[in-house]
Amino acid sequence: MSQLQPNRSKAALNRFLPGLVGIAALSVLYWAGMNLELPGFLGKLTSPMLWRLLLQSTKETLWMVGVSVTLAVIGGLPLGVLLVTTTPGNVTESPLVYKVLTTVVNIGRSIPFIILLVAIIPFTRLVVGTSIGTTAAIVPLTVAAIPFVARIVESALKDVDKGVVEAAQAMGASPWQIIIKVLLPEALPTLVLGVTITAVNLIGYSAMAGAVGGGGLGDLAIRYGYQRFRGDVMLMTVVVLVLLVEVVQSLGDWAAETLNKK
Amino acid sequence: MIEIKNLTKVFTSNGNKIVALDDVSLTIKKGEIYGIIGLSGAGKSTLIRCINMLEKPDQGQIFIGGKEITALSGRQLRKERSKIGMIFQHFNLLSSRTVAGNVAFPLEIAGTPKAQIKERVNELLYLVGLADKANMYPAQLSGGQKQRVGIARALANNPEVLLCDEATSALDPQTTKSILALLQDINKRLGLTIVLITHEMEVVKEICDSVAVIDNGKIVENGPLVNVFAHPRTEAARRFIKGVIQIDLPEEVKEYHLRQVDDSKSAVIARLSFIGTSAGEPVVSSLVRHFDVDANILAGNIDHLKDVPFGTLVVELRAKNGGLDKALKYLAERGIEIEVFNDEPTSA
Ligand SMILES: Nc1ncnc2c1ncn2[C@@H]1O[C@H](COP(=O)(O)OP(=O)(O)OP(=O)(O)O)[C@@H](O)[C@H]1O
Ligand SMILES: [Mg+2]
């Protein structure tokens, strides 16, 4: 193991290199904007005004995505577990529960996000007291992500070696113990990858949150970059989004690989 | 210890009924190593999985230590299961846990206190010879080491019964030997009853006290290992035994010599089976000395069934003046099994 260590840290560096380079480049631009007055397009890219907008929107995106991913995992995980354990031949089999759950999940997943966003406005108002703003956008994002997470959890748990589950049963494990001590730990690396996919998807979905005044990077790109023909804003939002996805994905990959003992 | 009564299990797949177990009855004594051998699809796994109710039988009963396990369900069944160890062909270890974590698993399941778990895990890893691998993950172990972890895990809750489902089938012959030695050691030291299913006669021959042959869901033959080896009554049993010891006359020997034997009064070709102590005695030479008989050895081998020496010799005996009957009687008196080939020259 110990001989592998240098290789490992080298591999980790390689994995995070694009993200680190991107962050460094943005930091240089930010510093330049705060300290220098550059001419032409470079001046536009380093304008303090643009950076204030970018920082604000990035924060909004991170907030929306962070909270909705967390809530979606909290909601989707038990649902996904149930989808697995209620299938015939499984620890708490129940065809009826499975049928109901799978139908609900399918319906949830088939509604286009932009429609869901508008359709559940009354529900959003009920939950957070308002239907516009960043926090209000979290509700539809979460609702959209729960069935997605549920399916991801389902497929991750189904991948767990049947023999291992059987061994646990043979040792007298209860259904609950099998879920907590076998299925989830064994599926953890896959689950982490699944959560990463969810987060990346939600970064994309959150761009539509502007429709309910949610703000965020996507909203910035549409309002300034598209509607006001501000190429500099458009460019920088896209760069930040790309970087965000890059960082989230490489973190997720790294975590999954570290957790995977297979 | 284990009493299986009229066990029947029928699978239905795609509308077809498959009778995996057909009225199986067996008695497995406390402290013995019981082998169940059969071809692929014979129903071995189904049978052993019924013993801890991983598979629910359609009919019949199973008693373990007097308790009817087939009558249990839910919490009671889980409690009984924790007293039955099981090891698997593909080990079925948790890949996310270390060696120590895997061995600790059944103890956690049973609600053993943390400090006690640690102690017991160390003890078990020492027992299976993996004390230095405690913090490794299964992926870093060889097949034999994985099976040792499986064994340690199966023994964690001090079971009285250990079920082995093709426990050595994924291992090379050398590793198989060492795992079998470990099982035998455990059997002796802990007085554990071991049920072992396999399709390899080598395994049965090596460590089993008793054996049952299962064919098409039916037990066609069973009893003490030596008996089944010495008197296989069914084709299924003969097929397996043939794999490890030569019980049939080689074709060319048969053709040549049987042609020479014209009169079965004065000459026979016989297979002599020596079991136990008689395998060490110079029976043939004393036969020749005591009777007016010529013995021509055509084929032979000596083997061990568990700890019992087991030898077979194919001999051609020629005698004048009707001495043959007496000679054969002499052999029989010394506890030697005799099978005369002349009578059924086409037997294969
Ligand atoms: N879950 C199942 N559904 C349908 N049929 C099954 C099932 N399990 C086993 N069978 C059938 O029952 C019969 C006995 O299977 P079993 O697994 O007990 O055989 P086996 O003796 O263990 O074979 P092998 O040496 O290949 O493991 C086979 O015909 C098999 O196809
Ligand atoms: Mg099998």
XYZ file of C-alpha atoms and ligand atoms in Angstrom:
642
model
C 0.000 0.000 0.000
C 2.621 2.494 1.071
C 4.533 2.226 -2.197
C 1.372 3.217 -3.976
C 1.110 6.486 -2.111
C 3.245 8.728 -4.382
C 1.411 7.389 -7.446
C -1.876 8.082 -5.774
C -1.169 11.706 -4.951
C 0.144 12.181 -8.471
C -3.061 10.725 -9.880
C -5.090 12.982 -7.597
C -3.152 16.034 -8.803
C -3.777 15.061 -12.433
C -7.454 14.657 -11.721
C -7.845 18.091 -10.132
C -5.434 19.889 -12.472
C -8.004 21.355 -14.916
C -10.099 22.646 -12.043
C -7.104 24.137 -10.248
C -5.832 25.807 -13.417
C -9.301 27.250 -14.034
C -9.578 28.581 -10.499
C -6.091 30.107 -10.754
C -6.942 31.781 -14.056
C -10.162 33.240 -12.662
C -8.318 34.461 -9.570
C -5.817 36.276 -11.775
C -8.679 37.930 -13.689
C -10.393 38.871 -10.436
C -7.179 40.340 -9.009
C -6.592 42.274 -12.230
C -10.112 43.649 -12.090
C -9.659 44.881 -8.550
C -6.163 46.368 -9.086
C -5.595 47.226 -12.746
C -7.404 49.175 -15.434
C -7.009 47.107 -18.588
C -8.051 48.350 -22.012
C -10.554 46.817 -24.496
C -12.213 43.414 -24.082
C -9.817 42.464 -21.304
C -11.000 45.537 -19.445
C -14.576 44.340 -19.835
C -13.689 40.844 -18.569
C -12.022 42.303 -15.497
C -14.603 44.944 -14.673
C -15.500 44.941 -10.971
C -19.178 45.228 -11.920
C -19.041 41.921 -13.861
C -17.268 40.225 -10.997
C -19.803 41.368 -8.459
C -22.535 39.897 -10.636
C -20.564 36.684 -11.148
C -19.832 36.201 -7.474
C -23.410 36.877 -6.498
C -24.778 34.477 -9.120
C -22.239 31.777 -8.276
C -23.279 31.971 -4.653
C -26.942 31.666 -5.658
C -26.216 28.660 -7.859
C -24.185 26.953 -5.158
C -26.941 27.583 -2.613
C -29.721 26.316 -4.873
C -27.790 23.247 -6.025
C -26.267 22.494 -2.642
C -29.545 22.570 -0.764
C -31.566 20.769 -3.420
C -28.968 17.992 -3.817
C -28.973 17.478 -0.065
C -32.759 17.423 0.136
C -33.013 15.222 -2.940
C -30.671 12.674 -1.375
C -32.640 12.766 1.872
C -35.856 12.180 -0.077
C -34.560 9.986 -2.866
C -32.439 7.597 -0.821
C -35.280 5.952 1.126
C -37.384 5.894 -2.007
C -34.606 4.181 -3.936
C -34.065 1.713 -1.098
C -37.785 0.901 -1.090
C -37.764 0.459 -4.865
C -35.153 -2.252 -4.388
C -36.367 -3.947 -1.247
C -39.984 -4.208 -2.363
C -39.162 -6.063 -5.585
C -40.098 -9.740 -5.582
C -37.539 -11.969 -3.903
C -36.082 -9.139 -1.888
C -35.833 -8.422 1.816
C -39.205 -6.704 2.253
C -40.930 -7.694 -0.952
C -44.280 -6.105 -1.687
C -45.434 -5.945 -5.312
C -48.118 -3.350 -4.552
C -45.785 -0.854 -2.878
C -43.288 -1.346 -5.671
C -45.889 -0.730 -8.360
C -47.105 2.473 -6.722
C -43.589 3.803 -6.117
C -42.286 3.023 -9.551
C -45.292 4.714 -11.169
C -44.913 7.853 -9.060
C -41.206 8.005 -9.815
C -41.820 7.568 -13.539
C -44.387 10.349 -13.575
C -42.011 12.603 -11.668
C -39.233 11.918 -14.113
C -41.308 12.411 -17.238
C -42.416 15.997 -16.534
C -40.112 18.538 -18.247
C -38.421 20.674 -15.610
C -39.610 24.015 -16.954
C -43.209 22.811 -16.701
C -42.701 21.359 -13.249
C -41.216 24.667 -12.167
C -44.434 26.485 -12.984
C -46.874 23.708 -12.179
C -45.864 23.342 -8.552
C -45.885 27.055 -7.751
C -48.791 26.657 -5.277
C -46.893 23.866 -3.532
C -43.748 26.005 -3.437
C -45.672 28.856 -1.860
C -47.047 26.442 0.717
C -43.592 25.160 1.634
C -41.416 28.289 1.666
C -44.064 31.009 1.818
C -43.156 32.538 -1.532
C -43.021 31.394 -5.121
C -40.201 33.598 -6.336
C -36.555 33.936 -5.417
C -33.592 31.674 -4.954
C -35.012 29.743 -2.023
C -38.296 29.239 -3.866
C -36.373 27.709 -6.768
C -35.009 25.071 -4.442
C -38.436 23.452 -4.126
C -38.933 22.531 -7.804
C -35.267 21.589 -8.128
C -35.646 19.195 -5.205
C -38.930 17.801 -6.455
C -37.379 17.145 -9.849
C -34.268 15.567 -8.379
C -35.911 13.189 -5.880
C -37.170 10.664 -8.457
C -33.877 10.945 -10.290
C -31.931 10.148 -7.122
C -34.384 7.352 -6.340
C -33.605 5.637 -9.663
C -29.897 6.147 -9.200
C -30.046 4.637 -5.725
C -32.155 1.786 -7.069
C -29.673 0.885 -9.771
C -26.720 1.244 -7.394
C -28.277 -1.101 -4.825
C -29.316 -3.602 -7.480
C -25.671 -3.838 -8.443
C -24.717 -5.107 -5.005
C -23.653 -8.739 -5.189
C -26.670 -10.950 -4.411
C -24.371 -13.461 -2.769
C -23.246 -10.924 -0.184
C -26.849 -10.138 0.723
C -27.536 -13.834 0.980
C -24.525 -14.334 3.234
C -25.870 -11.627 5.536
C -29.271 -13.318 5.549
C -27.639 -16.617 6.378
C -25.983 -14.942 9.366
C -29.369 -13.867 10.651
C -29.364 -10.228 9.541
C -32.728 -8.472 9.576
C -33.989 -6.560 6.507
C -33.068 -3.305 8.210
C -29.557 -4.522 9.025
C -29.140 -5.674 5.449
C -30.052 -2.216 4.161
C -27.871 -0.326 6.633
C -24.919 -2.676 6.925
C -24.795 -4.332 3.533
C -26.632 -2.611 0.700
C -25.726 1.004 1.419
C -22.050 0.534 2.386
C -21.456 -1.830 -0.519
C -23.095 0.590 -2.954
C -21.487 3.708 -1.492
C -18.974 4.411 -4.295
C -21.713 4.074 -6.919
C -24.028 6.210 -4.802
C -21.413 8.959 -4.601
C -21.063 8.901 -8.378
C -24.850 9.074 -8.647
C -25.041 12.080 -6.359
C -22.350 13.726 -8.466
C -24.426 13.189 -11.604
C -27.416 14.640 -9.786
C -25.454 17.731 -8.736
C -24.185 18.322 -12.274
C -27.722 17.910 -13.629
C -29.048 20.347 -11.052
C -26.431 22.928 -12.019
C -27.972 22.692 -15.491
C -31.576 22.763 -14.249
C -30.824 25.729 -11.994
C -30.214 27.798 -15.126
C -33.987 27.675 -15.660
C -34.610 28.933 -12.144
C -34.510 32.459 -13.567
C -38.067 31.825 -14.703
C -39.163 32.145 -11.072
C -36.626 34.812 -10.150
C -34.268 32.287 -8.721
C -31.139 33.993 -9.958
C -27.931 32.019 -10.351
C -25.390 31.739 -13.147
C -27.804 30.546 -15.807
C -30.115 33.434 -15.082
C -27.197 35.860 -15.334
C -26.216 34.445 -18.715
C -29.774 34.801 -20.033
C -30.535 38.261 -18.649
C -27.205 39.952 -19.416
C -25.454 37.770 -21.920
C -28.439 36.903 -24.129
C -31.030 39.599 -23.650
C -28.577 42.527 -23.425
C -26.007 41.167 -25.854
C -23.229 41.252 -23.275
C -20.703 38.822 -24.741
C -18.338 39.331 -21.801
C -20.981 38.291 -19.270
C -22.023 35.334 -21.378
C -18.439 34.177 -21.754
C -17.570 34.468 -18.089
C -20.748 32.754 -16.845
C -20.129 29.864 -19.157
C -16.518 29.651 -17.978
C -17.628 29.616 -14.336
C -20.290 26.981 -15.061
C -17.798 24.782 -16.874
C -15.388 25.150 -13.985
C -18.092 24.378 -11.440
C -19.072 21.189 -13.248
C -15.432 20.236 -13.635
C -14.726 20.663 -9.936
C -17.895 18.853 -8.805
C -17.272 15.956 -11.173
C -13.619 15.508 -10.242
C -14.434 15.697 -6.536
C -17.140 13.080 -7.012
C -14.881 10.788 -9.044
C -12.134 11.116 -6.498
C -14.433 10.394 -3.559
C -15.963 7.381 -5.307
C -12.578 5.945 -6.148
C -11.259 6.467 -2.660
C -14.292 4.733 -1.188
C -14.158 1.857 -3.631
C -12.265 -1.047 -2.072
C -13.071 -3.548 -4.794
C -27.911 -33.124 14.805
C -29.585 -32.438 11.484
C -32.628 -34.402 10.503
C -34.101 -33.873 7.060
C -37.473 -35.472 6.449
C -39.199 -35.861 3.098
C -37.953 -32.572 1.758
C -39.405 -31.467 -1.560
C -38.725 -28.287 -3.454
C -40.221 -27.422 -6.814
C -39.159 -24.376 -8.822
C -41.398 -22.907 -11.447
C -39.598 -20.990 -14.133
C -41.314 -19.887 -17.353
C -44.205 -22.157 -16.540
C -41.931 -25.207 -16.324
C -41.831 -27.141 -13.118
C -38.387 -28.182 -11.972
C -38.285 -30.652 -9.132
C -35.045 -29.610 -7.473
C -35.517 -31.834 -4.424
C -37.660 -34.927 -4.495
C -38.579 -36.405 -1.127
C -35.117 -36.085 0.391
C -34.496 -37.600 3.810
C -31.149 -37.557 5.574
C -29.747 -37.784 9.059
C -26.523 -36.004 9.853
C -24.879 -36.939 13.118
C -23.381 -34.476 15.541
C -19.709 -33.798 14.938
C -19.409 -35.492 11.584
C -18.361 -34.091 8.244
C -21.145 -34.981 5.868
C -20.529 -34.728 2.151
C -23.284 -34.331 -0.387
C -22.098 -34.944 -3.904
C -23.903 -34.606 -7.174
C -23.607 -33.361 -10.720
C -24.387 -29.807 -11.703
C -28.105 -29.176 -11.334
C -28.635 -32.211 -9.121
C -30.073 -30.029 -6.357
C -27.107 -29.733 -3.997
C -27.289 -25.991 -3.482
C -31.036 -26.117 -3.087
C -30.673 -28.782 -0.400
C -28.031 -26.962 1.629
C -29.903 -23.662 1.276
C -32.992 -25.320 2.685
C -31.045 -26.238 5.822
C -30.854 -22.578 6.838
C -34.074 -21.698 5.054
C -32.493 -19.439 2.452
C -34.749 -21.554 0.296
C -38.190 -22.417 1.650
C -39.013 -26.054 0.994
C -42.449 -26.903 -0.395
C -42.811 -29.992 1.724
C -40.971 -31.755 4.484
C -39.248 -30.801 7.684
C -35.759 -30.029 8.871
C -34.716 -30.383 12.484
C -31.472 -28.963 13.781
C -30.556 -30.057 17.271
C -34.152 -31.146 17.784
C -35.601 -27.788 16.783
C -37.759 -27.662 13.686
C -36.210 -24.917 11.612
C -38.793 -25.253 8.854
C -41.455 -24.122 11.307
C -39.687 -20.849 12.089
C -39.906 -17.440 10.514
C -39.006 -13.828 11.171
C -37.074 -13.086 14.318
C -36.957 -16.690 15.528
C -35.576 -17.885 12.219
C -32.921 -15.160 12.253
C -31.892 -16.190 15.739
C -31.494 -19.821 14.671
C -29.611 -18.774 11.551
C -27.041 -16.938 13.615
C -26.138 -20.336 15.056
C -25.592 -21.888 11.649
C -22.401 -20.868 9.873
C -22.219 -20.903 6.108
C -19.416 -20.507 3.596
C -19.781 -20.036 -0.124
C -18.111 -20.869 -3.396
C -17.563 -17.210 -4.195
C -16.833 -16.244 -0.580
C -19.469 -13.464 -0.530
C -17.400 -11.108 1.584
C -18.325 -7.470 1.992
C -15.955 -5.620 -0.299
C -16.391 -2.392 1.651
C -15.141 -3.912 4.887
C -11.691 -5.001 5.915
C -10.918 -8.575 6.858
C -11.527 -7.719 10.516
C -14.713 -5.848 9.583
C -16.032 -8.866 7.718
C -15.402 -11.173 10.638
C -16.996 -8.631 12.969
C -20.132 -8.477 10.822
C -22.051 -11.471 12.248
C -21.124 -10.344 15.761
C -22.545 -6.880 15.087
C -25.659 -8.506 13.693
C -26.025 -10.517 16.882
C -25.571 -7.397 19.020
C -22.269 -8.362 20.634
C -20.645 -5.527 22.642
C -17.832 -3.671 20.844
C -14.972 -4.674 23.151
C -15.975 -8.300 22.920
C -16.174 -8.131 19.136
C -12.594 -6.940 18.911
C -11.320 -9.746 21.057
C -13.312 -12.414 19.252
C -12.208 -11.137 15.833
C -8.547 -11.373 16.819
C -9.112 -14.870 18.123
C -10.816 -15.978 14.914
C -8.244 -14.411 12.608
C -5.569 -16.203 14.556
C -7.486 -19.470 14.224
C -7.618 -19.219 10.419
C -4.075 -17.886 10.143
C -4.863 -14.366 8.978
C -3.896 -12.348 12.032
C -1.557 -10.195 9.937
C -4.207 -9.391 7.314
C -6.781 -7.820 9.632
C -6.749 -4.408 7.964
C -6.668 -5.532 4.365
C -9.662 -5.474 2.065
C -10.948 -8.654 0.417
C -9.829 -7.393 -2.998
C -6.245 -7.561 -1.751
C -6.473 -11.247 -0.790
C -6.022 -14.494 -2.691
C -8.925 -16.905 -3.108
C -7.689 -19.156 -0.326
C -7.286 -16.222 2.039
C -10.780 -14.998 1.174
C -12.212 -18.388 2.029
C -10.348 -18.293 5.343
C -12.029 -14.988 6.085
C -15.315 -16.653 5.133
C -14.616 -19.462 7.565
C -13.645 -17.083 10.378
C -16.847 -15.129 9.735
C -18.939 -18.295 9.742
C -17.471 -19.367 13.076
C -17.868 -15.998 14.783
C -21.058 -16.797 16.671
C -19.894 -20.252 17.781
C -22.221 -22.204 15.519
C -22.877 -25.882 15.959
C -23.308 -26.441 12.264
C -21.229 -25.236 9.344
C -22.719 -25.359 5.858
C -20.276 -25.319 2.948
C -21.660 -24.659 -0.522
C -18.915 -25.660 -2.942
C -16.443 -24.011 -0.605
C -13.380 -25.110 -2.550
C -14.695 -25.145 -6.109
C -13.162 -21.778 -6.957
C -9.743 -22.731 -5.589
C -6.727 -24.503 -7.049
C -5.915 -28.040 -5.799
C -3.175 -26.882 -3.429
C -5.354 -24.222 -1.801
C -8.275 -26.650 -1.720
C -6.133 -29.011 0.348
C -5.230 -26.322 2.861
C -8.839 -25.169 3.223
C -9.994 -28.766 3.693
C -7.303 -29.255 6.321
C -8.554 -26.164 8.113
C -12.145 -27.447 8.004
C -11.063 -30.787 9.360
C -9.078 -29.088 12.111
C -12.096 -27.003 13.095
C -14.292 -30.064 13.016
C -12.004 -31.878 15.411
C -11.190 -28.967 17.662
C -14.642 -27.462 18.020
C -16.706 -30.572 17.482
C -18.520 -28.757 14.724
C -20.937 -30.599 12.460
C -20.024 -29.800 8.853
C -22.274 -30.270 5.843
C -20.301 -29.973 2.674
C -21.669 -30.035 -0.832
C -19.443 -30.505 -3.789
C -19.171 -32.013 -7.229
C -15.601 -33.074 -6.542
C -15.138 -36.601 -5.204
C -11.597 -35.642 -4.197
C -13.048 -33.339 -1.555
C -15.393 -35.969 -0.173
C -12.655 -38.569 -0.115
C -10.346 -36.220 1.719
C -12.395 -35.238 4.756
C -15.920 -36.659 4.870
C -17.107 -39.229 7.368
C -20.346 -39.862 5.534
C -21.539 -39.114 2.070
C -24.817 -38.846 0.208
C -25.053 -38.966 -3.549
C -27.749 -36.778 -4.984
C -28.985 -37.239 -8.503
C -31.879 -35.416 -10.099
C -33.123 -34.162 -6.759
C -33.092 -37.601 -5.157
C -30.675 -39.064 -2.660
C -29.700 -42.257 -4.464
C -27.140 -43.480 -2.008
C -25.846 -42.513 1.419
C -23.935 -43.841 4.360
C -20.443 -43.951 5.839
C -17.838 -42.933 3.283
C -16.081 -46.296 3.220
C -19.304 -48.188 2.657
C -20.374 -46.071 -0.251
C -16.925 -46.352 -1.782
C -16.695 -50.081 -1.275
C -20.204 -50.924 -2.439
C -21.506 -48.297 -4.791
C -24.977 -49.516 -5.648
C -25.948 -46.948 -8.233
C -24.493 -45.787 -11.481
C -24.406 -42.219 -10.164
C -22.207 -43.229 -7.258
C -19.964 -45.379 -9.412
C -19.427 -42.493 -11.786
C -18.077 -40.298 -9.003
C -15.961 -42.997 -7.444
C -14.481 -43.896 -10.804
C -13.175 -40.364 -10.981
C -10.846 -40.835 -8.052
C -10.082 -44.527 -7.860
C -10.028 -47.130 -10.527
C -12.827 -49.543 -9.871
C -13.248 -50.976 -13.296
C -10.997 -53.354 -15.091
C -9.062 -51.624 -17.853
C -10.580 -52.532 -21.215
C -7.526 -54.278 -22.634
C -6.959 -56.310 -19.470
C -10.526 -57.416 -19.503
C -10.507 -58.476 -23.123
C -7.265 -60.350 -22.947
C -7.678 -62.088 -19.660
C -11.334 -62.890 -19.726
C -10.715 -64.749 -22.930
C -8.166 -66.883 -21.102
C -10.556 -67.696 -18.339
C -12.564 -70.487 -19.816
C -13.632 -72.317 -16.768
C -14.796 -70.212 -13.841
C -14.319 -73.187 -11.546
C -10.566 -73.019 -11.857
C -9.833 -69.417 -12.716
C -11.361 -66.033 -11.995
C -10.604 -62.410 -12.461
C -11.605 -60.607 -9.308
C -11.381 -57.190 -7.847
C -10.314 -57.257 -4.236
C -11.045 -54.266 -2.077
C -9.114 -53.801 1.121
C -10.519 -51.473 3.685
C -8.822 -50.278 6.813
C -6.162 -52.419 8.395
C -6.316 -55.258 5.858
C -4.868 -52.855 3.306
C -1.557 -53.135 5.090
C -1.429 -56.930 5.201
C 0.371 -59.124 2.685
C -2.829 -60.964 1.862
C -2.005 -62.011 -1.659
C 1.307 -63.572 -0.819
C -0.151 -65.501 2.088
C -2.959 -66.633 -0.185
C -0.465 -68.052 -2.612
C 1.437 -69.731 0.189
C -1.561 -71.283 1.934
C -3.469 -72.500 -1.090
C -2.531 -74.007 -4.349
C -3.243 -70.812 -6.214
C -1.462 -68.662 -8.731
C -2.140 -64.970 -8.444
C -1.476 -62.618 -11.284
C -1.876 -58.966 -10.379
C -3.443 -57.027 -13.241
C -4.109 -53.642 -11.727
C -4.197 -52.013 -8.357
C -3.948 -48.931 -6.259
C -3.969 -47.811 -2.684
C -5.748 -44.724 -1.499
C -7.100 -43.119 1.606
C -10.713 -42.415 2.440
C -10.344 -39.730 5.014
C -7.984 -41.588 7.406
C -8.865 -45.105 6.333
C -6.558 -46.846 3.875
C -8.491 -48.225 0.941
C -6.887 -50.447 -1.645
C -8.061 -52.278 -4.713
C -6.355 -55.044 -6.598
C -7.496 -56.734 -9.744
C -6.101 -60.213 -9.784
C -6.349 -63.277 -11.879
C -6.497 -66.336 -9.646
C -5.861 -69.784 -11.005
C -6.239 -72.927 -8.919
C -6.274 -76.616 -9.471
C -8.414 -79.165 -7.687
C -11.208 -76.807 -6.706
C -8.952 -74.774 -4.406
C -10.436 -71.572 -5.722
C -13.525 -71.576 -3.548
C -11.458 -72.040 -0.457
C -9.110 -69.275 -1.497
C -11.964 -66.847 -2.016
C -13.463 -67.817 1.296
C -10.112 -67.157 2.948
C -10.056 -63.675 1.463
C -13.594 -62.957 2.539
C -12.753 -64.033 6.084
C -10.027 -61.441 6.177
C -12.553 -58.719 5.495
C -11.733 -58.275 1.873
C -14.447 -57.373 -0.586
C -14.441 -59.581 -3.637
C -16.058 -58.878 -6.916
C -15.711 -61.519 -9.583
C -15.649 -60.252 -13.125
C -16.220 -63.500 -15.047
C -19.895 -63.519 -14.369
C -20.603 -60.328 -16.238
C -17.876 -59.883 -18.768
C -19.588 -56.873 -20.324
C -19.734 -54.823 -17.172
C -18.249 -51.388 -17.754
N -34.320 -19.947 -8.098
C -34.525 -20.918 -8.975
N -35.510 -20.828 -9.898
C -35.714 -21.815 -10.786
N -35.012 -22.948 -10.836
C -34.023 -23.119 -9.958
C -33.707 -22.105 -8.984
N -32.675 -22.538 -8.240
C -32.352 -23.748 -8.718
N -33.141 -24.116 -9.755
C -33.097 -25.386 -10.487
O -33.086 -26.427 -9.572
C -32.200 -27.452 -9.976
C -31.190 -27.698 -8.885
O -30.370 -26.552 -8.735
P -29.187 -26.449 -7.704
O -28.644 -25.067 -7.784
O -29.631 -26.947 -6.395
O -28.128 -27.444 -8.331
P -26.664 -27.786 -7.865
O -26.639 -29.240 -7.622
O -26.256 -26.888 -6.778
O -25.827 -27.462 -9.163
P -24.401 -26.778 -9.326
O -23.385 -27.834 -9.083
O -24.410 -26.348 -10.759
O -24.340 -25.628 -8.375
C -31.596 -26.979 -11.287
O -32.288 -27.598 -12.337
C -31.828 -25.513 -11.297
O -31.984 -25.051 -12.608
Mg -24.800 -25.214 -6.587
